[in-house]
Amino acid sequence: MKFNKLKYLILLCIGIFLLTCSIIYFSYEHYKKDTLLKTENTLIESSQNYSVFMENIIDPLKALVENTGILLSDSHFNSPNKIESIFNKIIKEVPLISAMYFVNEKDGSEIKSSGNVNNKVDLRDRPWYVNTSFSDEPIITPVYTDLSTKKSVITLSYAIRKNGNLKGVIAVDIFLEDFYKTFSIITHKENVVNYIVDENGSIVLHPEEKLLGVSTFQPEKTYLDQFTDDEKKKMEDYMKIWNENIERLFRSPSGKIYYSGDLKEKAYVYFNKIPNTHWTIVSRIDYEKVKTDNLLYLIKASSLGFVILIGMGILIYFVFTKIYDIDDLTGVYRKNKLLEVLQKESNRGKKIILFMDIYNFSAINGNYGSKVGNKIIKELTNILKNYLYNDGLLIHSKADDFIFLFHTEDWNNAIQKTEVLNEKLKDLSIKIDNVNININVFLGLTKLNPLEMEDLDTSLFLIEDTLNQLKKTSEKSFLAFPDSHDLLEIKKQRDNKKEELIKAMEEDRIVPFFQPIYNIKEDKIEKYEVLMRIKDGENYLSPFPYIKVAEDNNLIEKLDLTVIEKALKYKSEVDQKDVIKLSINVSGRDLNDSSFLPRVVLLADEYKINYTNVVFEITETQNIKNLDRLINTIHSFKELGFKFSIDDFGTGFSSMQYLKRIPADYLKIDGSFIRDLNENEKNLYLVKSIVSMAKAFEMTAIAEFVENDKILNVLKEIGIDYGQGYHIGKPYKSFI
């Protein structure tokens, strides 16, 4: 036995090690993809924002030059000192401008911010002058090299006209190094590099100052000689992007360009034209930063993973033997002990096994907390030990499940013992912290034959699973099956039901029916409860027992949403004024899923249904796991306008608790109190009390099972607001 424990311990450690490595690997891969996706999104956002920003920079400069030109057009250009003064003032106020000057069309003379100059070179022959003279708009030149300073520069020029005649051209020079000093801060964002090129592909602005003025089509050798090998590699990337995509870059206002990056993954740059300029903003992924971030994440994830791995290894070493056989909570054996015993006795005939499961234990945990739940398990364990311990092996299987292996092979004796135990456990009340909590235990007795014991795990799972399903549908708290084959046959039938349900869903045969809810005081049908039916040829099948099958196989949410969507769609078509209210059943299971109600909201929005005309009718309250969270959810949806109703009030151990805590608008009285209301005086008093409580909690009372006129008259007398039942209207596929 010790060898087996050691073997399992080693296997567990190896498993945890492999799992940790897998988690680290997949986490790293996910992080890389997520980082790349975020970077690509940032790429587009950055390029677009950058474009708007630069437009807001360039447009005022254009306006400044144009307005200055308009001002000068009114003079006779016979006051160079005045013009020089204007230029100097502008340069002083706009540090980005390096020089400002006017070239006279008449004689080519030049007035600069530094004074009146007669150039040896006639600037009227320059392309920028010629292009400007034919334009009514300010023009930005491509990047060129200033002859005197040997620096990269751009010129912004504007033609001055008077009475339609060209008087000259006003221009400002902006050195790229000044442009860089002012705006380099916005050229790098997170993992994205942003840069600007002109219509010739020359770089106007870039995070690396050394690249200013360099042509991305074919850099001059004098530029490349000053670069390191890594910088030349980057230039090759730029050249590849531009030379391979020149058509798109010049013809399209914006778009993506894919290329193979440093990480050997398909990635892209995003380009965006700046309006009213010949400039293009290009945003590309900074793979060096991406690789660095990925590496740092891998180091952190690996370090954390292996710290956790070492910690878990130490913990497992000290805890493994303690938890291997004995359950810490109950002090009885765990399930592995049962498997061990059955394996040893697999050739000694049939074994009688009793399965025990507490009804709605998850609701008890949700309402009172896990500490109270644990105390209940301990108290129940003591009861079972005192009654059964001498007759076999008691196992705490999981949570609220127990298994008892009888020593005897006498079936009748096992039946007798279980029947007595069943009576003892019926309506059992356990006092915890001065609170009496009623619990009921489901018992399932069966035999295991040697053939089934060859694969114990599978056999026990199938039996437990089938009994758990029967527990939800059976009215009896004790079921006995002399042969476990009977149980497996039941499971087969339920599996067939599951297949029928799935087929009906695939063939779109799930349809909503509507049962009217009658406003007794105003004598009119005001609401309908949405019910489900399954179309079978010309017939419509009741959802029972398909609902339970759906719940057991995680199909209920899809089923519910299908019915709800069809109901809302139908209402939007026939109730175009949107005056009829729909009461939609939501189970405890639905409410445990935080995404269920928001999905219904989306459906209401899709079909333009007013929120105030949707009532969530809470069923199976005993399955609610976290009542506090549900109450907060209800408050949130009530603020939007939705209504809530508590269904089947009066049944179950915790009805009063739900009445006090759930802020519902309606209280639906269980039909078992209504159907014989005019014959059973006790039920009449009880219903009157419920109506009084509903009014005290500001809720509207609804009575189910109104099956005749006499019952309806009694409801009127005792002040019930709404009635529902076959006397008012049966469920039908359309509104009345």
XYZ file of C-alpha atoms in Angstrom:
736
model
C 0.000 0.000 0.000
C 2.818 2.417 0.829
C 4.399 1.624 -2.522
C 1.129 2.532 -4.257
C 0.977 5.827 -2.356
C 4.559 6.640 -3.367
C 3.794 5.715 -6.961
C 0.754 7.963 -7.015
C 2.719 10.762 -5.360
C 5.455 10.567 -8.011
C 2.909 10.435 -10.824
C 1.071 13.395 -9.317
C 4.271 15.446 -9.089
C 5.180 14.606 -12.688
C 1.675 15.529 -13.765
C 1.817 18.855 -11.940
C 5.244 19.567 -13.458
C 3.982 18.876 -16.985
C 0.822 20.849 -16.312
C 2.836 23.813 -15.027
C 5.070 23.729 -18.092
C 2.024 23.503 -20.351
C 0.325 26.403 -18.593
C 3.494 28.509 -18.881
C 3.852 27.638 -22.575
C 0.232 28.268 -23.537
C 0.128 31.381 -21.366
C 3.232 32.668 -23.156
C 1.771 31.881 -26.596
C -1.495 33.556 -25.647
C 0.387 36.596 -24.339
C 2.339 36.876 -27.609
C -0.799 36.728 -29.718
C -2.665 39.083 -27.417
C 0.236 41.547 -27.418
C 0.441 41.430 -31.212
C -3.316 41.978 -31.535
C -3.255 44.915 -29.117
C -0.231 46.357 -30.920
C -1.980 46.093 -34.269
C -5.036 47.880 -32.853
C -2.747 50.544 -31.420
C -1.142 50.758 -34.867
C -4.364 51.894 -36.535
C -5.416 54.170 -33.666
C -1.959 55.754 -33.478
C -1.774 56.405 -37.219
C -5.215 57.985 -37.324
C -4.634 60.133 -34.240
C -1.202 61.106 -35.533
C -2.756 62.184 -38.839
C -5.279 64.424 -37.080
C -2.545 65.857 -34.855
C -0.220 66.709 -37.771
C -3.115 68.175 -39.736
C -3.765 70.482 -36.783
C -0.071 71.515 -36.899
C 0.265 71.996 -40.661
C -3.032 73.761 -41.283
C -2.242 76.695 -38.930
C 1.215 77.047 -40.559
C -0.422 77.153 -43.974
C -2.942 79.682 -42.715
C -0.116 81.793 -41.246
C 1.769 81.891 -44.554
C -1.402 82.505 -46.558
C -2.605 85.309 -44.260
C 0.834 86.924 -44.301
C 0.805 86.748 -48.105
C -2.647 88.338 -48.240
C -1.389 91.099 -45.938
C 1.638 91.728 -48.173
C -0.499 91.755 -51.330
C -2.043 95.029 -50.191
C 1.375 96.767 -50.019
C 3.517 97.957 -52.955
C 6.523 95.949 -51.687
C 8.404 99.230 -51.403
C 8.987 98.896 -47.704
C 11.497 96.033 -47.200
C 12.144 97.031 -43.627
C 8.475 96.690 -42.744
C 8.294 93.282 -44.415
C 11.476 92.213 -42.649
C 9.943 93.304 -39.354
C 6.817 91.239 -40.005
C 8.941 88.192 -40.861
C 11.083 88.542 -37.729
C 8.022 88.857 -35.524
C 6.530 85.675 -37.002
C 9.789 83.727 -36.583
C 10.021 84.876 -32.995
C 6.472 83.709 -32.265
C 6.808 80.438 -34.207
C 10.199 78.881 -33.285
C 9.565 75.997 -35.704
C 10.186 78.381 -38.645
C 13.903 78.781 -39.440
C 13.609 81.421 -42.145
C 10.896 83.456 -43.841
C 11.297 85.320 -47.136
C 9.573 86.844 -50.146
C 10.763 86.405 -53.766
C 9.667 89.173 -56.120
C 8.238 87.957 -59.420
C 9.341 91.116 -61.179
C 13.116 90.941 -60.670
C 13.761 87.879 -58.530
C 14.899 89.986 -55.596
C 14.462 88.485 -52.178
C 13.371 90.011 -48.885
C 14.308 87.762 -45.951
C 13.817 87.957 -42.247
C 17.538 88.772 -42.174
C 17.199 91.653 -44.645
C 16.955 92.505 -48.386
C 19.115 90.102 -50.387
C 20.011 89.933 -54.063
C 20.591 86.259 -54.781
C 23.133 85.120 -57.274
C 20.733 82.279 -58.048
C 17.334 83.277 -59.361
C 14.858 81.455 -57.093
C 12.132 81.936 -59.654
C 13.622 78.997 -61.529
C 13.257 76.662 -58.536
C 10.570 73.962 -58.869
C 8.899 74.997 -55.623
C 8.562 78.574 -56.885
C 7.203 77.472 -60.231
C 4.703 75.034 -58.632
C 3.556 77.657 -56.157
C 3.046 80.303 -58.830
C 0.407 78.091 -60.455
C -1.442 77.338 -57.207
C -3.971 79.266 -55.161
C -3.155 77.170 -52.078
C -0.044 77.052 -49.888
C 2.326 74.262 -51.030
C 4.738 72.108 -49.028
C 7.862 71.050 -50.900
C 9.355 67.577 -50.710
C 12.405 67.219 -48.456
C 15.566 68.723 -49.970
C 19.074 69.676 -48.773
C 19.733 73.309 -47.931
C 22.842 74.351 -49.903
C 24.255 76.652 -47.237
C 23.735 74.450 -44.151
C 23.691 70.992 -45.817
C 20.676 70.201 -43.633
C 17.391 68.576 -44.645
C 14.621 71.120 -44.970
C 11.060 71.593 -46.219
C 9.587 74.818 -47.554
C 6.004 76.012 -47.238
C 5.208 78.636 -49.902
C 2.268 80.730 -51.107
C 1.780 82.800 -54.278
C 0.918 86.504 -53.685
C -1.386 87.993 -56.259
C -2.938 91.392 -56.705
C -5.716 92.028 -59.181
C -5.015 88.595 -60.618
C -1.339 89.321 -61.259
C 1.464 87.355 -59.590
C 3.554 89.640 -57.351
C 5.828 87.006 -55.954
C 6.010 84.062 -53.575
C 6.239 84.108 -49.786
C 7.947 81.097 -48.191
C 9.074 79.699 -44.853
C 11.815 77.118 -44.295
C 11.475 74.426 -41.618
C 14.561 72.342 -40.875
C 13.729 68.716 -40.150
C 15.923 68.755 -37.066
C 13.710 71.518 -35.593
C 10.617 69.566 -36.613
C 12.096 66.541 -34.806
C 12.916 68.482 -31.616
C 9.330 69.725 -31.438
C 7.407 66.569 -32.302
C 9.671 63.551 -31.696
C 7.742 62.786 -28.506
C 4.769 61.499 -30.514
C 6.727 59.239 -32.861
C 6.827 56.228 -30.541
C 3.793 54.839 -28.691
C 3.929 51.561 -26.774
C 5.108 48.958 -29.331
C 4.473 51.166 -32.376
C 6.903 53.329 -34.374
C 5.322 56.258 -36.256
C 7.062 58.187 -39.018
C 6.195 60.604 -41.837
C 7.364 60.522 -45.444
C 6.749 62.955 -48.290
C 5.610 62.182 -51.842
C 9.177 61.184 -52.809
C 9.442 58.727 -49.939
C 11.861 60.901 -47.954
C 11.516 60.761 -44.180
C 10.164 64.004 -42.683
C 9.883 62.840 -39.069
C 11.112 59.674 -37.349
C 11.940 58.502 -33.793
C 15.607 58.248 -34.870
C 16.952 61.676 -35.813
C 19.631 60.127 -37.980
C 16.982 58.967 -40.475
C 15.581 62.452 -41.170
C 15.703 63.262 -44.890
C 16.668 59.714 -45.893
C 14.839 58.295 -48.924
C 12.937 55.090 -48.193
C 13.045 54.148 -51.870
C 16.795 54.229 -52.411
C 18.886 55.869 -49.667
C 22.025 57.632 -50.847
C 25.252 55.852 -50.016
C 26.479 58.873 -48.065
C 23.546 58.373 -45.698
C 23.958 54.605 -45.376
C 27.665 54.867 -44.547
C 26.840 56.605 -41.252
C 24.533 53.744 -40.136
C 25.407 50.698 -38.074
C 24.567 47.220 -39.371
C 21.388 47.077 -37.255
C 20.300 50.479 -38.567
C 20.969 49.379 -42.133
C 18.792 46.327 -41.446
C 15.944 48.646 -40.409
C 16.433 50.711 -43.554
C 16.109 47.529 -45.592
C 12.706 46.937 -43.927
C 11.599 50.482 -44.825
C 12.848 50.110 -48.401
C 11.056 46.768 -48.742
C 7.767 48.229 -47.491
C 7.916 51.223 -49.820
C 9.341 49.648 -52.962
C 6.930 46.694 -52.871
C 3.841 48.790 -52.119
C 4.485 52.078 -53.915
C 1.228 51.944 -55.874
C -0.980 51.492 -52.792
C 0.943 54.031 -50.734
C 0.360 56.802 -53.245
C -3.091 55.939 -54.526
C -4.907 54.928 -51.315
C -5.733 57.364 -48.495
C -5.073 54.676 -45.875
C -4.649 50.945 -45.451
C -2.643 47.973 -44.244
C 0.523 46.552 -45.748
C 1.591 43.062 -44.712
C 5.185 41.994 -44.590
C 7.419 39.509 -42.760
C 8.801 41.072 -39.606
C 11.756 40.254 -37.376
C 9.764 37.630 -35.460
C 9.120 35.734 -38.715
C 5.409 36.300 -38.211
C 3.099 37.926 -40.694
C 2.539 41.487 -39.516
C 1.706 44.828 -41.049
C 2.231 48.545 -41.163
C -0.675 50.967 -41.349
C -0.434 54.103 -43.473
C -2.629 57.178 -43.450
C -2.470 60.269 -45.671
C -2.527 63.670 -43.964
C -5.274 65.706 -45.655
C -4.221 68.751 -47.712
C -0.594 67.579 -47.798
C 1.513 65.102 -49.769
C 2.657 63.466 -46.565
C 1.961 59.918 -45.475
C 2.002 58.770 -41.854
C 3.288 55.221 -41.490
C 2.908 53.209 -38.278
C 4.858 49.984 -37.953
C 5.280 47.439 -35.194
C 8.414 47.865 -33.111
C 9.391 44.206 -32.932
C 12.404 44.836 -30.735
C 10.063 46.181 -28.046
C 7.584 43.345 -28.649
C 10.335 40.730 -28.314
C 11.646 42.345 -25.146
C 8.166 42.458 -23.595
C 7.521 38.828 -24.553
C 10.817 37.728 -23.059
C 10.132 39.573 -19.803
C 6.673 37.975 -19.595
C 8.162 34.512 -20.196
C 10.735 35.052 -17.453
C 8.082 36.252 -15.002
C 5.634 33.456 -15.890
C 8.353 30.803 -15.649
C 9.615 32.117 -12.327
C 6.130 32.270 -10.852
C 5.217 28.863 -12.284
C 8.230 27.111 -10.865
C 7.864 28.804 -7.478
C 4.293 27.527 -7.385
C 5.474 24.116 -8.584
C 8.046 23.820 -5.793
C 5.507 25.010 -3.241
C 2.916 22.526 -4.447
C 5.473 19.727 -4.403
C 6.324 20.429 -0.779
C 2.653 20.715 0.130
C 1.758 17.466 -1.628
C 4.600 15.648 0.103
C 3.280 16.521 3.579
C -0.443 16.307 2.837
C -0.734 13.402 0.414
C -0.763 10.529 2.854
C -3.155 12.327 5.203
C -5.795 12.921 2.547
C -5.256 9.672 0.660
C -7.599 7.478 2.661
C -9.388 9.580 5.293
C -11.636 12.543 4.535
C -10.629 15.526 6.694
C -14.144 16.904 7.021
C -16.022 13.760 8.036
C -13.301 11.477 9.368
C -14.631 8.540 7.304
C -13.033 6.880 4.296
C -12.726 8.555 0.935
C -13.832 6.972 -2.343
C -10.420 5.520 -3.156
C -10.868 3.192 -0.174
C -14.107 1.872 -1.670
C -12.364 1.186 -4.968
C -9.574 -0.598 -3.166
C -11.986 -2.866 -1.248
C -14.141 -3.643 -4.287
C -11.100 -4.511 -6.380
C -9.999 -7.042 -3.764
C -13.474 -8.599 -3.567
C -14.395 -8.395 -7.261
C -14.563 -12.199 -7.576
C -16.704 -12.812 -4.500
C -20.176 -12.263 -5.897
C -22.470 -9.252 -6.094
C -21.975 -6.290 -3.802
C -24.814 -4.193 -2.390
C -24.159 -0.456 -2.473
C -26.255 2.357 -1.030
C -25.869 5.829 -2.548
C -26.923 8.819 -0.401
C -27.266 12.402 -1.597
C -28.664 15.513 0.140
C -31.381 17.324 -1.790
C -30.476 20.897 -2.871
C -27.314 21.066 -0.814
C -25.921 23.777 -3.109
C -28.853 26.016 -2.116
C -28.096 25.449 1.579
C -24.482 26.420 0.969
C -25.584 29.469 -0.998
C -28.035 30.642 1.659
C -26.127 29.859 4.838
C -22.505 29.643 3.681
C -20.069 26.771 3.276
C -19.219 26.692 7.012
C -22.810 25.831 7.875
C -22.848 23.361 4.982
C -19.770 21.617 6.382
C -21.365 21.395 9.829
C -24.441 19.761 8.282
C -22.222 17.205 6.520
C -20.486 16.425 9.827
C -23.790 16.003 11.694
C -25.174 13.770 8.939
C -21.976 11.719 9.014
C -22.440 11.103 12.745
C -26.040 9.959 12.172
C -24.979 7.575 9.392
C -22.058 6.241 11.421
C -24.268 5.517 14.431
C -26.837 3.705 12.334
C -24.790 1.968 9.604
C -21.199 1.729 10.723
C -21.337 -1.873 11.991
C -23.007 -3.134 8.819
C -20.425 -2.075 6.252
C -18.055 0.607 4.975
C -19.154 4.270 4.999
C -17.608 6.485 2.332
C -17.805 10.253 1.908
C -17.763 10.317 -1.866
C -17.911 14.050 -2.616
C -19.534 17.217 -1.243
C -23.009 16.046 -0.185
C -22.677 12.439 -1.460
C -22.115 9.332 0.663
C -21.732 5.680 -0.358
C -22.252 2.690 1.908
C -20.920 -0.756 1.003
C -22.879 -3.452 2.850
C -20.928 -6.368 4.304
C -23.947 -8.569 3.717
C -25.061 -9.927 0.358
C -28.621 -10.398 1.674
C -30.726 -8.072 -0.480
C -33.823 -8.215 1.724
C -31.784 -7.313 4.785
C -30.241 -4.344 2.926
C -33.716 -3.220 1.810
C -35.022 -3.400 5.380
C -32.064 -1.462 6.811
C -32.366 1.218 4.093
C -36.133 1.645 4.580
C -35.623 2.245 8.295
C -32.820 4.709 7.515
C -35.077 6.477 5.011
C -37.760 6.993 7.678
C -35.126 8.248 10.088
C -33.802 10.787 7.588
C -37.187 12.082 6.378
C -37.661 15.757 7.260
C -34.465 15.636 9.293
C -33.822 18.887 11.181
C -30.246 19.751 12.144
C -29.605 22.651 14.504
C -26.630 24.778 13.508
C -25.808 27.979 15.421
C -29.330 28.127 16.916
C -30.905 27.729 13.462
C -32.890 24.613 12.579
C -32.157 23.558 9.009
C -34.349 20.927 7.412
C -32.639 18.502 5.062
C -33.848 15.571 3.018
C -31.630 12.752 1.810
C -32.135 10.722 -1.346
C -31.256 7.000 -1.083
C -30.490 4.723 -4.010
C -29.812 1.014 -3.408
C -28.455 -1.372 -6.039
C -26.219 -4.391 -6.665
C -22.883 -4.490 -8.426
C -22.061 -7.736 -10.218
C -18.474 -8.979 -10.799
C -18.568 -7.944 -14.474
C -19.287 -4.319 -13.560
C -16.528 -4.400 -10.964
C -13.961 -4.957 -13.714
C -14.295 -1.256 -14.554
C -15.308 0.207 -11.207
C -14.759 3.866 -11.977
C -17.033 3.756 -15.018
C -19.678 1.617 -13.322
C -19.870 3.797 -10.218
C -19.965 6.942 -12.318
C -22.846 5.667 -14.470
C -24.811 4.514 -11.422
C -24.248 7.762 -9.497
C -25.074 9.860 -12.535
C -28.313 7.987 -13.203
C -29.389 8.096 -9.556
C -28.630 11.798 -9.432
C -30.928 12.360 -12.418
C -33.653 10.186 -10.869
C -33.365 12.168 -7.632
C -34.480 15.291 -9.489
C -37.566 13.691 -11.033
C -38.722 11.058 -8.553
C -41.271 11.856 -5.850
C -39.793 9.089 -3.698
C -36.742 9.609 -1.504
C -35.738 5.916 -1.674
C -35.330 3.863 -4.856
C -34.080 0.273 -5.024
C -32.750 -1.586 -8.068
C -31.862 -5.274 -7.513
C -29.815 -5.205 -10.697
C -27.746 -2.208 -11.760
C -28.614 -3.087 -15.370
C -32.029 -1.583 -14.647
C -30.322 1.690 -13.817
C -28.275 1.594 -16.984
C -31.458 0.982 -18.990
C -32.962 4.108 -17.412
C -29.835 6.031 -18.371
C -30.183 4.745 -21.930
C -33.768 6.008 -22.062
C -32.684 9.407 -20.762
C -29.917 9.511 -23.361
C -32.565 8.845 -26.009
C -34.565 11.777 -24.643
C -31.448 13.893 -24.895
C -30.967 12.917 -28.534
C -34.637 13.675 -29.264
C -34.264 17.094 -27.654
C -31.071 17.920 -29.553
C -32.736 16.850 -32.797
C -35.759 19.032 -32.036
C -33.448 21.994 -31.374
C -31.499 21.359 -34.579
C -34.745 21.121 -36.584
C -36.112 24.303 -34.980
C -39.096 22.513 -33.426
C -38.870 24.316 -30.066
C -41.789 26.762 -29.929
C -43.211 29.154 -27.318
C -46.754 28.821 -25.987
C -48.515 31.613 -24.148
C -50.833 31.188 -21.153
C -52.899 34.299 -20.366
C -52.689 36.020 -16.978
C -55.951 37.760 -16.090
C -56.221 41.094 -14.272
C -59.101 40.271 -11.917
C -59.853 43.841 -10.854
C -59.823 45.326 -14.357
C -61.379 42.257 -16.045
C -58.866 41.925 -18.870
C -55.961 39.799 -20.094
C -52.872 41.839 -19.341
C -49.967 39.407 -19.418
C -48.903 36.028 -20.755
C -46.574 33.453 -19.265
C -44.154 32.061 -21.845
C -44.070 28.252 -21.845
C -42.197 25.766 -23.996
C -43.552 23.081 -26.306
C -41.889 20.658 -28.730
C -43.520 20.352 -32.149
C -43.982 16.720 -33.174
C -45.791 16.574 -36.484
C -49.199 18.130 -35.889
C -48.884 17.713 -32.112
C -47.112 19.724 -29.474
C -45.325 17.786 -26.736
C -45.091 18.877 -23.121
C -41.538 19.886 -22.135
C -41.546 17.399 -19.249
C -39.276 15.365 -18.948
C -37.140 17.148 -21.566
C -36.528 20.070 -19.204
C -34.743 17.842 -16.700
C -32.760 16.209 -19.496
C -31.745 19.676 -20.718
C -30.680 20.726 -17.206
C -28.622 17.581 -16.700
C -26.830 18.046 -20.035
C -26.181 21.820 -19.931
C -28.723 22.471 -22.695
C -31.225 24.393 -20.604
C -29.754 27.846 -21.217
C -29.775 27.425 -24.994
C -33.301 25.987 -24.777
C -34.559 28.855 -22.617
C -32.989 31.520 -24.831
C -34.481 29.905 -27.950
C -37.994 30.039 -26.461
C -37.481 33.577 -25.135
C -36.201 34.914 -28.462
C -39.125 33.387 -30.378
C -41.601 34.746 -27.812
C -40.165 38.277 -27.992
C -40.088 38.152 -31.771
C -43.749 37.048 -31.869
C -44.745 39.815 -29.438
C -42.970 42.441 -31.537
C -44.957 41.287 -34.572
C -48.476 41.081 -33.060
C -48.218 43.647 -30.256
C -46.790 46.550 -32.178
C -47.985 49.079 -29.578
C -46.004 47.086 -26.983
C -48.659 46.970 -24.257
C -48.715 43.246 -23.382
C -46.377 41.975 -20.670
C -44.525 38.676 -21.054
C -43.653 36.610 -17.997
C -40.464 34.655 -18.700
C -39.416 31.734 -16.519
C -35.820 31.885 -15.306
C -34.599 28.991 -13.195
C -32.109 28.991 -10.361
C -29.652 27.478 -12.827
C -30.150 30.398 -15.244
C -29.645 32.925 -12.459
C -26.409 31.243 -11.388
C -25.071 32.211 -14.830
C -24.264 35.926 -14.724
C -24.537 36.192 -18.533
C -28.121 34.867 -18.862
C -30.149 37.984 -17.983
C -27.925 40.321 -20.068
C -28.580 38.061 -23.078
C -32.318 38.466 -22.561
C -31.774 42.251 -22.420
C -30.025 42.105 -25.797
C -32.961 40.154 -27.232
C -35.409 42.732 -25.848
C -33.347 45.466 -27.487
C -33.197 43.561 -30.761
C -36.984 43.261 -30.950
C -37.599 46.729 -29.450
C -39.512 45.453 -26.418
C -39.955 47.915 -23.557
C -38.131 46.579 -20.484
C -41.191 47.253 -18.302
C -43.105 44.659 -20.326
C -40.700 41.841 -19.442
C -41.202 39.971 -16.148
C -38.558 37.485 -14.997
C -40.390 34.720 -13.160
C -37.923 33.077 -10.758
C -38.456 29.296 -10.538
C -36.544 26.619 -8.630
C -35.307 29.097 -6.036
C -33.756 26.219 -4.126
C -31.099 25.947 -6.855
C -29.881 29.515 -6.369
C -26.253 29.270 -5.248
C -25.566 32.853 -4.197
C -28.647 34.712 -2.996
C -26.772 37.930 -2.141
C -25.370 38.206 -5.666
C -28.822 37.498 -7.126
C -30.390 40.279 -5.025
C -27.802 42.772 -6.321
C -28.493 41.594 -9.893
C -32.255 42.033 -9.444
C -31.788 45.588 -8.154
C -29.652 46.411 -11.218
C -32.226 45.086 -13.681
C -35.153 46.668 -11.843
C -33.452 50.037 -12.301
C -33.605 49.386 -16.068
C -37.370 48.747 -15.800
C -37.585 44.931 -15.734
C -40.022 43.269 -13.309
C -39.466 40.145 -11.182
C -41.820 37.506 -9.832
C -41.336 34.698 -7.275
C -42.934 31.513 -8.604
C -44.610 28.641 -6.685
C -44.661 30.542 -3.399
C -45.693 28.451 -0.412
C -43.696 25.318 -1.279
C -40.137 24.509 -0.270
C -38.261 25.030 2.947
C -37.063 28.553 2.254
C -40.069 30.362 0.737
C -40.268 32.924 3.555
C -36.586 33.706 3.238
C -36.973 34.467 -0.470
C -40.065 36.586 0.213
C -38.140 38.691 2.738
C -34.962 39.117 0.726
C -35.798 39.087 -2.992
C -37.138 42.524 -4.089
C -39.770 41.046 -6.427
C -42.760 42.848 -7.962
C -45.067 39.822 -8.147
C -45.717 36.807 -5.932
C -47.192 33.762 -7.684
C -49.036 31.506 -5.212
C -48.475 27.806 -5.829
C -51.448 26.123 -7.492
C -51.660 23.380 -4.855
C -53.220 25.980 -2.514
C -55.604 27.334 -5.165
C -57.178 24.335 -6.910
C -59.341 23.400 -3.857
C -59.589 26.890 -2.369
C -63.394 26.855 -2.104
C -63.393 23.415 -0.458
C -60.386 23.470 1.846
C -60.769 26.059 4.586
C -57.143 25.698 5.725
C -55.887 26.567 2.256
C -58.216 29.574 2.185
C -56.738 30.928 5.423
C -53.231 30.197 4.152
C -53.832 32.013 0.843
C -55.298 35.013 2.697
C -52.133 35.124 4.803
C -49.943 34.983 1.688
C -51.916 37.841 0.108
C -51.455 39.919 3.282
C -47.719 39.202 3.253
C -47.479 40.118 -0.428
C -49.127 43.469 0.233
C -46.846 44.041 3.231
C -43.845 43.540 0.955
C -45.436 45.695 -1.783
C -45.870 42.761 -4.155
C -48.757 41.936 -6.464
C -50.311 38.491 -5.877
C -50.968 36.065 -8.753
C -52.927 32.822 -8.267
C -52.193 29.744 -10.375
C -54.570 26.845 -11.226
C -57.732 28.940 -11.541
C -59.821 26.090 -12.958
C -63.414 27.251 -12.455
C -65.583 30.268 -11.854
C -66.029 29.494 -8.146
C -62.306 29.760 -7.504
C -62.172 33.015 -9.474
C -64.953 34.502 -7.315
C -63.124 33.537 -4.115
C -59.966 35.193 -5.468
C -61.918 38.393 -6.078
C -63.281 38.327 -2.519
C -59.882 37.930 -0.839
C -58.241 40.649 -2.995
C -55.914 38.681 -5.277
C -54.860 40.840 -8.208
C -54.227 38.332 -11.004
C -55.336 34.828 -11.916
C -53.942 32.185 -14.239
C -55.336 28.785 -15.142
C -57.346 26.720 -17.607
C -60.574 28.530 -16.672
C -58.969 31.758 -17.924
C -57.105 30.234 -20.837
C -54.968 27.254 -21.755
C -51.452 27.697 -23.107
C -51.605 28.299 -26.857
C -49.165 29.167 -29.605
C -50.612 32.670 -30.021
C -52.145 35.426 -27.902
C -55.879 35.359 -27.242
